[in-house]
XYZ file of C-alpha atoms in Angstrom:
655
model
C -36.702 -0.437 -20.195
C -36.479 3.105 -21.585
C -33.062 3.478 -19.961
C -31.616 0.165 -21.262
C -30.316 1.548 -24.612
C -28.606 4.399 -22.750
C -27.001 1.992 -20.274
C -25.769 -0.259 -23.098
C -24.379 2.784 -24.911
C -22.686 3.971 -21.691
C -21.075 0.563 -21.083
C -19.953 0.262 -24.705
C -18.384 3.729 -24.723
C -16.655 3.044 -21.408
C -15.191 -0.274 -22.611
C -13.843 1.265 -25.837
C -12.382 4.337 -24.106
C -10.690 2.319 -21.361
C -9.154 -0.012 -23.972
C -7.815 2.988 -25.899
C -6.412 4.709 -22.807
C -4.826 1.525 -21.464
C -3.235 0.883 -24.860
C -1.728 4.349 -24.662
C -0.512 3.539 -21.109
C -2.739 6.290 -19.684
C -4.958 6.035 -16.589
C -8.401 4.519 -17.369
C -9.883 7.261 -15.167
C -9.314 9.617 -18.089
C -11.312 7.303 -20.353
C -14.305 7.480 -18.021
C -13.994 11.251 -17.809
C -13.946 11.472 -21.615
C -17.081 9.324 -21.892
C -18.897 11.505 -19.370
C -17.815 14.673 -21.195
C -19.027 13.399 -24.572
C -22.411 12.039 -23.460
C -23.045 14.719 -20.825
C -25.523 17.604 -20.916
C -22.911 20.044 -22.277
C -22.158 17.888 -25.361
C -24.393 15.168 -26.864
C -26.734 15.060 -23.851
C -27.498 11.343 -24.162
C -28.228 10.547 -20.521
C -30.873 13.055 -19.609
C -33.401 10.287 -18.998
C -31.284 8.189 -16.627
C -32.578 8.947 -13.152
C -30.587 8.103 -10.079
C -27.278 7.798 -11.942
C -25.632 10.347 -9.654
C -26.789 8.472 -6.542
C -25.532 5.158 -7.906
C -22.178 6.755 -8.744
C -21.814 7.915 -5.112
C -21.381 4.271 -4.145
C -18.176 4.306 -6.202
C -16.768 6.787 -3.684
C -18.033 4.566 -0.862
C -16.163 1.535 -2.170
C -13.064 3.618 -2.945
C -12.955 4.858 0.663
C -13.555 1.280 1.834
C -10.483 0.186 -0.166
C -8.411 2.998 1.353
C -9.477 1.871 4.837
C -8.570 -1.698 3.890
C -5.024 -0.558 3.079
C -4.809 1.358 6.366
C -2.169 -0.211 8.606
C -0.993 1.154 11.945
C 2.370 -0.695 11.747
C 2.882 0.723 8.233
C 1.975 4.213 9.445
C 4.359 3.906 12.382
C 7.191 2.681 10.159
C 6.697 5.683 7.831
C 5.614 8.167 10.497
C 8.276 10.756 9.672
C 7.266 10.920 6.018
C 3.503 10.435 6.510
C 2.927 12.826 9.424
C 5.862 15.065 8.572
C 6.198 15.568 4.840
C 2.658 14.369 4.039
C 0.966 16.577 6.652
C 2.976 19.652 5.643
C 2.325 19.082 1.936
C -1.450 19.055 2.426
C -1.562 21.899 4.962
C 0.850 24.216 3.098
C -0.935 23.578 -0.224
C -4.265 24.473 1.392
C -2.720 27.603 2.952
C -1.173 28.780 -0.337
C -4.341 28.137 -2.357
C -6.424 29.897 0.300
C -4.132 32.928 0.136
C -4.388 33.038 -3.675
C -8.176 32.587 -3.634
C -8.784 35.294 -1.026
C -6.528 37.653 -3.026
C -8.911 37.056 -5.942
C -11.838 38.234 -3.802
C -13.284 34.786 -3.047
C -14.009 33.512 0.479
C -11.511 31.648 2.626
C -13.974 28.731 2.821
C -13.731 28.343 -0.947
C -9.957 28.568 -0.657
C -9.724 25.788 1.937
C -12.053 23.523 -0.069
C -10.165 24.152 -3.312
C -6.821 23.751 -1.566
C -7.870 20.339 -0.283
C -8.916 19.245 -3.775
C -5.732 20.525 -5.429
C -3.449 19.077 -2.730
C -4.386 15.525 -3.785
C -2.294 13.392 -6.125
C -3.309 10.156 -7.825
C -2.624 7.157 -5.590
C -3.718 4.683 -8.285
C -1.600 6.182 -11.070
C 1.560 6.897 -9.078
C 1.590 3.580 -7.196
C 1.303 1.733 -10.512
C 4.118 3.787 -12.040
C 6.392 3.302 -9.012
C 5.829 -0.460 -9.165
C 6.393 -0.694 -12.922
C 9.572 1.416 -12.739
C 10.854 -0.522 -9.671
C 11.217 2.728 -7.687
C 9.136 1.900 -4.602
C 12.240 1.363 -2.469
C 14.140 4.400 -3.711
C 14.280 7.555 -1.607
C 11.779 9.505 -3.723
C 9.563 6.419 -3.984
C 9.286 6.185 -0.200
C 8.514 9.907 0.016
C 5.843 9.683 -2.685
C 4.149 6.709 -0.995
C 4.223 8.416 2.428
C 2.659 11.624 1.090
C 0.007 9.662 -0.846
C -0.842 7.747 2.302
C -1.448 10.952 4.250
C -3.465 12.446 1.383
C -5.769 9.411 1.434
C -6.283 9.847 5.181
C -6.797 13.623 4.831
C -9.805 13.104 2.538
C -11.875 11.864 5.492
C -11.752 15.069 7.612
C -12.121 17.177 4.466
C -15.337 15.355 3.548
C -16.586 16.050 7.084
C -15.597 19.746 7.109
C -16.544 20.906 3.586
C -20.359 20.629 4.088
C -20.135 23.153 6.951
C -18.553 25.740 4.596
C -21.883 26.252 2.840
C -23.482 27.531 6.073
C -23.543 31.079 7.409
C -20.521 32.157 9.498
C -22.644 32.027 12.664
C -23.588 28.390 12.105
C -20.364 27.218 10.480
C -18.262 26.965 13.643
C -21.076 25.126 15.426
C -21.540 22.700 12.531
C -17.802 22.041 12.222
C -17.463 21.371 15.926
C -20.568 19.169 15.966
C -19.390 17.215 12.913
C -15.966 16.567 14.434
C -17.558 15.549 17.747
C -19.913 13.140 15.979
C -16.988 11.707 14.022
C -14.958 11.140 17.175
C -17.890 9.513 19.012
C -18.891 7.268 16.091
C -15.300 6.265 15.331
C -14.565 5.520 18.993
C -17.655 3.334 19.396
C -17.229 1.485 16.130
C -13.478 0.942 16.466
C -13.656 -0.075 20.160
C -16.469 -2.609 19.773
C -15.838 -3.435 16.129
C -12.266 -4.589 16.614
C -13.456 -7.236 19.043
C -16.375 -8.456 16.961
C -15.098 -8.308 13.389
C -12.587 -11.177 13.466
C -15.039 -13.476 15.254
C -17.859 -12.555 12.897
C -15.755 -13.118 9.773
C -14.587 -16.468 11.150
C -18.218 -17.553 11.508
C -19.004 -16.401 7.960
C -15.877 -18.003 6.465
C -16.758 -21.359 8.078
C -19.779 -21.438 5.803
C -17.341 -21.874 2.884
C -19.665 -19.944 0.626
C -18.299 -17.245 -1.688
C -21.805 -15.827 -2.008
C -22.227 -15.559 1.769
C -18.786 -13.978 2.138
C -19.585 -11.382 -0.515
C -22.968 -10.560 1.036
C -21.297 -10.112 4.399
C -18.726 -7.676 2.985
C -21.463 -5.627 1.327
C -23.532 -5.653 4.537
C -20.654 -4.345 6.656
C -19.542 -1.733 4.110
C -22.969 -0.315 3.312
C -24.233 -0.807 6.873
C -21.485 1.298 8.428
C -21.804 3.867 5.614
C -25.517 4.153 6.426
C -24.760 4.415 10.151
C -22.440 7.396 9.657
C -24.916 9.069 7.298
C -27.684 8.723 9.904
C -25.286 10.349 12.375
C -25.118 13.347 10.020
C -21.712 12.438 8.564
C -20.731 11.234 5.089
C -21.241 7.759 3.602
C -17.542 7.717 2.776
C -16.524 7.948 6.459
C -18.484 4.815 7.344
C -16.989 2.917 4.421
C -13.496 4.029 5.489
C -14.112 2.748 9.034
C -15.420 -0.564 7.663
C -12.199 -0.958 5.704
C -10.091 -0.230 8.797
C -11.959 -2.845 10.818
C -11.558 -5.544 8.187
C -7.899 -4.626 7.592
C -7.106 -5.963 11.073
C -8.436 -9.439 10.187
C -6.716 -12.191 8.225
C -9.395 -11.914 5.510
C -8.343 -8.496 4.192
C -6.816 -9.701 0.905
C -9.793 -11.907 0.095
C -12.170 -9.042 0.860
C -10.115 -6.740 -1.352
C -10.439 -9.154 -4.284
C -14.183 -9.591 -3.722
C -14.906 -5.883 -3.506
C -12.700 -4.898 -6.445
C -15.300 -5.464 -9.236
C -17.900 -3.356 -7.373
C -15.369 -0.657 -6.643
C -13.948 -0.448 -10.151
C -17.329 -0.435 -11.950
C -18.942 2.082 -9.604
C -15.837 4.258 -9.523
C -15.923 4.230 -13.314
C -19.527 5.399 -13.166
C -18.540 8.092 -10.674
C -15.873 9.452 -13.019
C -18.362 9.365 -15.878
C -20.615 11.658 -13.818
C -17.590 13.904 -13.128
C -16.960 14.086 -16.859
C -20.609 15.062 -17.342
C -19.955 18.078 -15.112
C -17.321 19.378 -17.562
C -18.721 22.105 -19.805
C -16.428 21.875 -22.847
C -17.768 25.004 -24.658
C -17.285 27.061 -21.486
C -13.816 25.597 -20.907
C -12.716 26.300 -24.490
C -14.078 29.838 -24.270
C -11.907 30.337 -21.177
C -8.888 28.314 -22.275
C -6.336 30.882 -20.999
C -7.862 30.640 -17.505
C -7.792 26.831 -17.578
C -4.170 26.750 -18.760
C -3.289 29.307 -16.095
C -4.841 27.136 -13.377
C -3.059 24.067 -14.788
C 0.308 25.851 -14.866
C -0.176 27.241 -11.361
C -1.205 23.805 -10.031
C 1.875 22.047 -11.438
C 4.304 24.839 -10.553
C 3.044 25.539 -7.023
C 2.791 21.878 -5.969
C 6.191 21.109 -7.484
C 7.830 24.045 -5.692
C 6.152 23.257 -2.359
C 7.041 19.554 -2.408
C 10.588 20.346 -3.554
C 11.094 22.751 -0.665
C 9.488 20.492 1.934
C 11.412 17.433 0.760
C 14.673 19.409 1.057
C 13.563 20.442 4.542
C 13.305 16.734 5.447
C 16.861 16.055 4.306
C 16.517 14.958 0.659
C 19.126 15.861 -1.911
C 18.158 18.503 -4.478
C 17.796 15.826 -7.169
C 15.732 13.564 -4.926
C 13.493 16.444 -3.863
C 12.983 17.385 -7.532
C 11.898 13.846 -8.314
C 9.404 13.802 -5.446
C 8.020 17.176 -6.586
C 7.644 16.023 -10.194
C 5.849 12.845 -9.131
C 3.372 14.648 -6.868
C 2.687 17.886 -8.788
C -0.360 16.631 -10.747
C -3.885 16.216 -9.394
C -5.619 13.019 -8.292
C -8.916 11.177 -8.182
C -9.755 12.403 -4.672
C -9.643 15.926 -6.044
C -12.658 14.973 -8.166
C -14.388 13.519 -5.105
C -13.992 16.810 -3.219
C -15.011 18.881 -6.267
C -18.156 16.789 -6.604
C -19.005 17.569 -2.983
C -18.413 21.305 -3.591
C -20.640 21.256 -6.673
C -23.381 19.517 -4.724
C -23.179 22.247 -2.056
C -22.889 25.009 -4.708
C -19.818 26.235 -2.844
C -17.937 27.533 -5.929
C -18.842 29.801 -8.854
C -19.512 27.767 -12.011
C -16.557 29.194 -13.927
C -14.099 28.480 -11.104
C -15.399 24.906 -10.781
C -15.054 24.300 -14.540
C -11.538 25.746 -14.689
C -10.300 23.671 -11.740
C -12.033 20.528 -13.004
C -10.490 20.895 -16.476
C -7.059 21.637 -14.979
C -7.217 18.469 -12.844
C -8.160 16.366 -15.877
C -5.275 17.793 -17.913
C -2.821 17.359 -15.032
C -3.713 13.674 -14.702
C -3.236 13.336 -18.453
C 0.239 14.869 -18.088
C 1.245 12.919 -14.943
C 2.599 9.778 -16.712
C 4.542 11.976 -19.155
C 6.056 14.050 -16.333
C 7.096 10.860 -14.525
C 8.516 9.359 -17.716
C 10.819 12.334 -18.257
C 11.498 13.055 -14.573
C 15.034 11.598 -14.680
C 16.001 13.706 -17.699
C 14.539 16.823 -16.059
C 16.417 16.176 -12.822
C 19.720 15.516 -14.598
C 19.224 18.680 -16.644
C 18.633 21.018 -13.713
C 20.273 19.327 -10.721
C 24.023 19.543 -11.141
C 24.471 17.639 -7.892
C 22.643 14.666 -9.417
C 25.224 14.355 -12.185
C 28.001 14.687 -9.643
C 26.424 12.155 -7.283
C 25.836 9.598 -10.022
C 29.362 10.124 -11.350
C 30.780 9.713 -7.848
C 28.763 6.548 -7.304
C 30.003 5.015 -10.559
C 33.572 6.148 -9.856
C 33.440 4.742 -6.331
C 32.044 1.476 -7.627
C 34.636 1.216 -10.381
C 37.452 2.059 -7.942
C 36.305 -0.706 -5.580
C 36.359 -3.318 -8.357
C 39.139 -2.010 -10.628
C 41.716 -4.479 -9.376
C 39.198 -7.169 -8.528
C 38.137 -10.137 -10.605
C 36.609 -13.514 -9.862
C 34.559 -11.818 -7.153
C 30.886 -12.249 -6.181
C 28.370 -9.471 -6.780
C 25.483 -9.522 -4.266
C 22.429 -7.536 -5.382
C 20.540 -6.478 -2.261
C 22.005 -6.205 1.224
C 18.983 -6.998 3.362
C 18.963 -9.879 5.809
C 19.572 -12.553 3.149
C 22.281 -10.505 1.443
C 24.113 -9.953 4.711
C 24.029 -13.664 5.581
C 25.448 -14.442 2.141
C 28.226 -11.908 2.654
C 29.212 -13.566 5.935
C 29.514 -16.936 4.209
C 31.735 -15.370 1.540
C 33.971 -13.819 4.199
C 34.321 -17.140 6.010
C 35.485 -18.759 2.752
C 37.809 -15.821 1.905
C 35.810 -15.007 -1.244
C 35.841 -11.382 -2.400
C 32.391 -9.875 -2.747
C 30.761 -6.525 -3.450
C 27.175 -5.840 -2.303
C 24.812 -3.281 -3.861
C 21.911 -1.735 -1.945
C 19.616 1.301 -2.029
C 19.105 1.915 1.704
C 21.436 4.772 2.769
C 21.048 4.096 6.499
C 21.849 0.388 6.092
C 24.888 1.204 3.933
C 26.145 3.778 6.466
C 25.898 1.243 9.347
C 27.471 -1.580 7.327
C 30.384 0.410 5.883
C 31.167 1.755 9.359
C 31.500 -1.884 10.434
C 33.853 -2.620 7.525
C 31.375 -4.411 5.231
C 32.027 -4.222 1.480
C 28.678 -2.677 0.490
C 28.035 0.403 -1.616
C 25.046 2.428 -2.755
C 23.919 1.355 -6.210
C 20.799 0.360 -8.148
C 21.337 -3.173 -9.464
C 18.513 -2.641 -11.981
C 20.696 -0.091 -13.856
C 23.135 -1.399 -16.458
C 25.861 1.145 -15.690
C 25.797 0.174 -12.002
C 26.360 -3.497 -12.811
C 29.149 -2.605 -15.224
C 30.847 -0.426 -12.599
C 30.473 -3.248 -10.039
C 32.629 -5.437 -12.282
C 29.962 -7.874 -13.390
C 31.993 -8.427 -16.568
C 34.862 -9.832 -14.445
C 32.822 -11.503 -11.674
C 32.643 -15.241 -11.000
C 29.074 -15.305 -9.702
C 26.225 -12.884 -9.135
C 23.545 -13.432 -6.496
C 20.181 -11.648 -6.526
C 19.198 -11.809 -2.875
C 15.872 -9.912 -2.938
C 12.636 -11.790 -3.630
C 11.160 -9.479 -6.276
C 10.791 -11.455 -9.497
C 10.072 -8.454 -11.751
C 13.119 -6.564 -10.481
C 15.228 -9.720 -10.781
C 14.220 -10.081 -14.442
C 15.521 -6.586 -15.169
C 18.813 -7.288 -13.368
C 19.179 -10.563 -15.279
C 18.646 -8.801 -18.597
C 21.382 -6.225 -17.940
C 23.810 -8.754 -16.465
C 23.390 -11.085 -19.457
C 24.207 -8.187 -21.827
C 27.418 -7.413 -19.917
C 28.565 -10.997 -19.253
C 26.566 -13.737 -21.033
C 28.543 -16.530 -19.320
C 28.135 -15.275 -15.751
C 26.371 -17.784 -13.432
C 23.518 -15.950 -11.684
C 21.741 -17.352 -8.621
C 18.331 -15.849 -7.901
C 16.206 -15.972 -4.769
C 12.413 -16.197 -5.031
C 9.676 -16.807 -2.504
C 8.138 -19.888 -4.109
C 7.986 -21.850 -7.369
C 5.567 -19.433 -9.094
C 8.274 -17.468 -10.905
C 10.860 -20.237 -11.141
C 10.464 -21.009 -14.858
C 10.273 -17.327 -15.828
C 13.535 -16.548 -14.048
C 15.281 -19.589 -15.520
C 14.167 -18.488 -18.977
C 15.445 -14.972 -18.238
C 18.951 -16.366 -17.736
C 19.284 -17.495 -14.119
C 21.657 -20.422 -13.615
C 19.878 -21.403 -10.397
C 16.641 -20.231 -8.810
C 16.207 -20.884 -5.088
C 12.556 -20.915 -3.938
C 12.470 -20.264 -0.198
C 9.420 -22.376 0.633
C 10.708 -25.464 -1.226
C 14.238 -25.212 0.199
C 12.839 -24.791 3.715
C 10.793 -27.972 3.272
C 13.864 -29.831 2.041
C 15.971 -28.717 5.022
C 13.223 -29.805 7.423
C 12.976 -33.137 5.614
C 16.760 -33.655 5.821
C 16.696 -33.235 9.615
C 13.680 -35.544 9.974
C 15.174 -38.257 7.718
C 18.454 -38.093 9.633
C 16.577 -38.791 12.866
C 14.797 -41.677 11.115
C 18.132 -43.270 10.277
C 18.088 -42.674 6.524
C 21.699 -42.530 5.243
C 22.914 -38.982 4.794
C 24.342 -39.739 1.333
C 20.935 -41.043 0.192
C 19.198 -37.863 1.411
C 21.744 -35.643 -0.329
C 21.355 -37.563 -3.593
C 17.576 -37.250 -3.388
C 17.880 -33.490 -2.878
C 20.448 -33.235 -5.667
C 18.063 -34.888 -8.112
C 15.241 -32.640 -6.919
C 17.310 -29.515 -7.626
C 18.491 -30.826 -11.006
C 14.828 -31.284 -11.928
C 14.101 -27.713 -10.808
C 11.887 -28.939 -7.946
C 9.383 -30.517 -10.358
C 8.267 -33.160 -7.829
C 7.632 -30.515 -5.143
C 5.698 -27.910 -7.093
C 2.105 -27.122 -6.195
C 0.208 -27.912 -3.019
C -3.347 -28.741 -1.959
C -5.222 -25.610 -0.912
C -7.443 -25.628 2.152
C -9.467 -23.272 4.283
C -6.323 -21.744 5.747
C -5.206 -20.802 2.227
C -8.457 -18.910 1.528
C -6.762 -15.515 1.734
C -3.612 -16.527 -0.169
C -5.594 -18.135 -3.007
C -7.656 -14.990 -3.543
C -4.540 -12.834 -3.467
C -2.760 -14.848 -6.191
C -5.028 -16.876 -8.452
C -2.121 -17.588 -10.893
C -0.204 -19.767 -8.436
C 0.028 -23.460 -9.288
C -1.866 -25.734 -6.924
C -2.762 -29.431 -6.608
C -6.291 -30.742 -6.965
C -7.661 -34.308 -6.608
C -10.540 -35.540 -8.783
C -12.445 -38.809 -8.221
C -13.561 -40.500 -11.451
C -17.015 -41.797 -10.589
C -19.222 -43.999 -12.764
C -20.023 -42.250 -16.034
C -16.992 -39.938 -16.002
C -15.815 -39.045 -19.509
C -12.186 -40.060 -18.781
C -13.022 -43.696 -17.910
C -11.551 -46.015 -20.561
C -9.434 -43.264 -22.113
C -5.698 -42.752 -21.866
C -3.944 -39.713 -20.486
C -2.595 -38.946 -23.956
C -6.080 -39.010 -25.514
C -7.383 -36.462 -23.008
C -4.549 -34.003 -23.796
C -4.796 -32.207 -20.472
C -1.430 -30.563 -21.091
C -3.138 -28.373 -23.705
C -5.087 -26.788 -20.841
C -1.903 -25.995 -18.908
C -2.467 -28.859 -16.444
C -0.101 -31.668 -15.457
C -1.158 -35.038 -14.002
C 1.256 -35.656 -11.119
C -0.182 -38.920 -9.813
C -3.017 -41.458 -10.191
C -4.321 -43.362 -7.152
C -6.013 -46.703 -7.898
C -7.164 -49.137 -5.205
C -4.982 -47.413 -2.572
C -1.882 -47.650 -4.809
C -0.436 -44.273 -5.848
C 1.414 -44.124 -9.175
C 3.720 -41.126 -9.563
C 4.388 -39.546 -12.964
C 1.865 -41.534 -15.013
C 2.658 -41.996 -18.717
C 0.546 -40.913 -21.726
C -0.512 -44.587 -22.074
C -2.024 -44.677 -18.582
C -5.704 -45.662 -19.000
C -8.206 -44.371 -16.444
C -10.791 -46.537 -14.727
C -13.784 -46.013 -12.454
C -12.765 -45.121 -8.905
C -9.391 -43.647 -9.922
C -8.272 -40.481 -8.158
C -6.392 -38.156 -10.508
C -4.028 -35.573 -8.955
C -3.658 -32.483 -11.125
C -1.285 -29.497 -10.931
C -2.094 -26.114 -12.475
C -3.665 -22.710 -11.894
C -7.196 -22.398 -10.560
C -8.754 -21.652 -13.968
C -6.829 -24.422 -15.746
C -7.809 -26.957 -13.076
C -11.508 -26.113 -13.512
C -11.226 -26.686 -17.287
C -9.336 -29.979 -16.748
C -11.900 -31.223 -14.226
C -14.696 -30.511 -16.706
C -12.846 -32.447 -19.432
C -12.214 -35.428 -17.157
C -15.791 -35.659 -15.905
C -17.908 -34.367 -18.795
C -15.702 -34.350 -21.897
């Protein structure tokens, strides 16, 4: 109980700091680091009595590596192999080589140089992935390069965690230990991956049949910590075992559900890990050596930027694109802290060097969102070719549409966009398609297709594409957030333009309609309607009657089709998206609160739930009215999100 006040204080400080940093749109990692710095032994020293905190925090790294393994995908790696094993591999190796050269020139050992190079080569996967998603730049050229390099960096942490412990040994033993560690890793990985792949899916199927969230969670923890323990017994790191566990589970259909289950453990323990990293930071020492810290920070940003810029150019990027990739990747990342923690544990670095690098990494992560925010301005300022390219793109777009009006603008030229274009050609309708994939555009334009490079999420691109004179615009990609941005710009240019938007399901239908879409086409609902039309035709239902039914369904924005009953096969999908509307049936047994009350009196709509049907004595009434009075034995069909359905069920049964 002596530690309880300290734990409460630690949690309170963490909550407040994360709220502040999130409000400022900064990574919460920095909030945890700040808490650790303030309460650590070099400042207020409030946690001296908490034993085992460091060991508990190590499990944060375990669950982080498990999550990385869970994201590991051989098809994804193969699809991005040129970037991952080309640009990504060179970025890590060249950074390590340059840092090693600098460190040895400063009279430190090459072992320290390799370890430091590995830590400084890392960039923040969490921060940069979030920024790419928010800025809708994942599919742009620099976005693909950034994701490929980050993917290799995540993989590179595993061998670095295996090799770094051997650097603390004498030169005579180091080669032996490195070779033995790599041999152990190969043997353990081979055994686990060979036998594990065959057993994991079957084992998870058995566990999932129990339909117990508690059992599922216990099983995930058992596999994660069990394999981590196995690799530690083999003389390797806990993190390697957790990484392997993630890889094994990533090949099953339960990966998304596992990811959701493990996330609270990972986030809390990772927060604790970063608190302990912050406790390592000696603020008085850092301030006393501020010029050194700022020098390390400047060198980190400049060297990584220059290296990535050069390597990206080597792989065929334009100067502007290579600059963007360099600016995105120049800051440090959370795995740098993981590797620094390992070096501190092994006493591999002098205290002053460790403090300077640690402080520089913290400051670089603080600067990363700002660098990204102003990356476009920086590129346009220094890359003359970027101005020229953008001007040429706009000029080319404007030239294509200068004498064109009443045309169709197709945003996205993937499979759906290409099918749409073919329909337009068959009806002799002029169209212009916009896309961001250079290879696809090269192939299509060579074949005579009317497609051009352009970002539909940019207002000037839409204006140059003649949206102000177009008859219709079609957003053919199924990204609701990106579609909202396109809708906003298109509405500013041409408020009366009919815009048809594609989406995967009904989840974002109302949002997109509110954003200005004339029609929203949910793939899953339209597919069901097409299947139904074929089936009804074979049943002899008049074609005109079917078409009228479908017309009314579309006029009502698919209201009668929204939501579906979730089952065991939807276990993974439900965990992955808890905000999706679903259907749920509730039997009103004797004593239920709703018996004798009307639908209007219960006010279920206040909870965000809609009653779609009431079944009474095998008769199903659709669209019940507010005057519908419930009786014992009624089955009430509700539609809403998972949380809203739980609240509605409680009101119906208990009041």
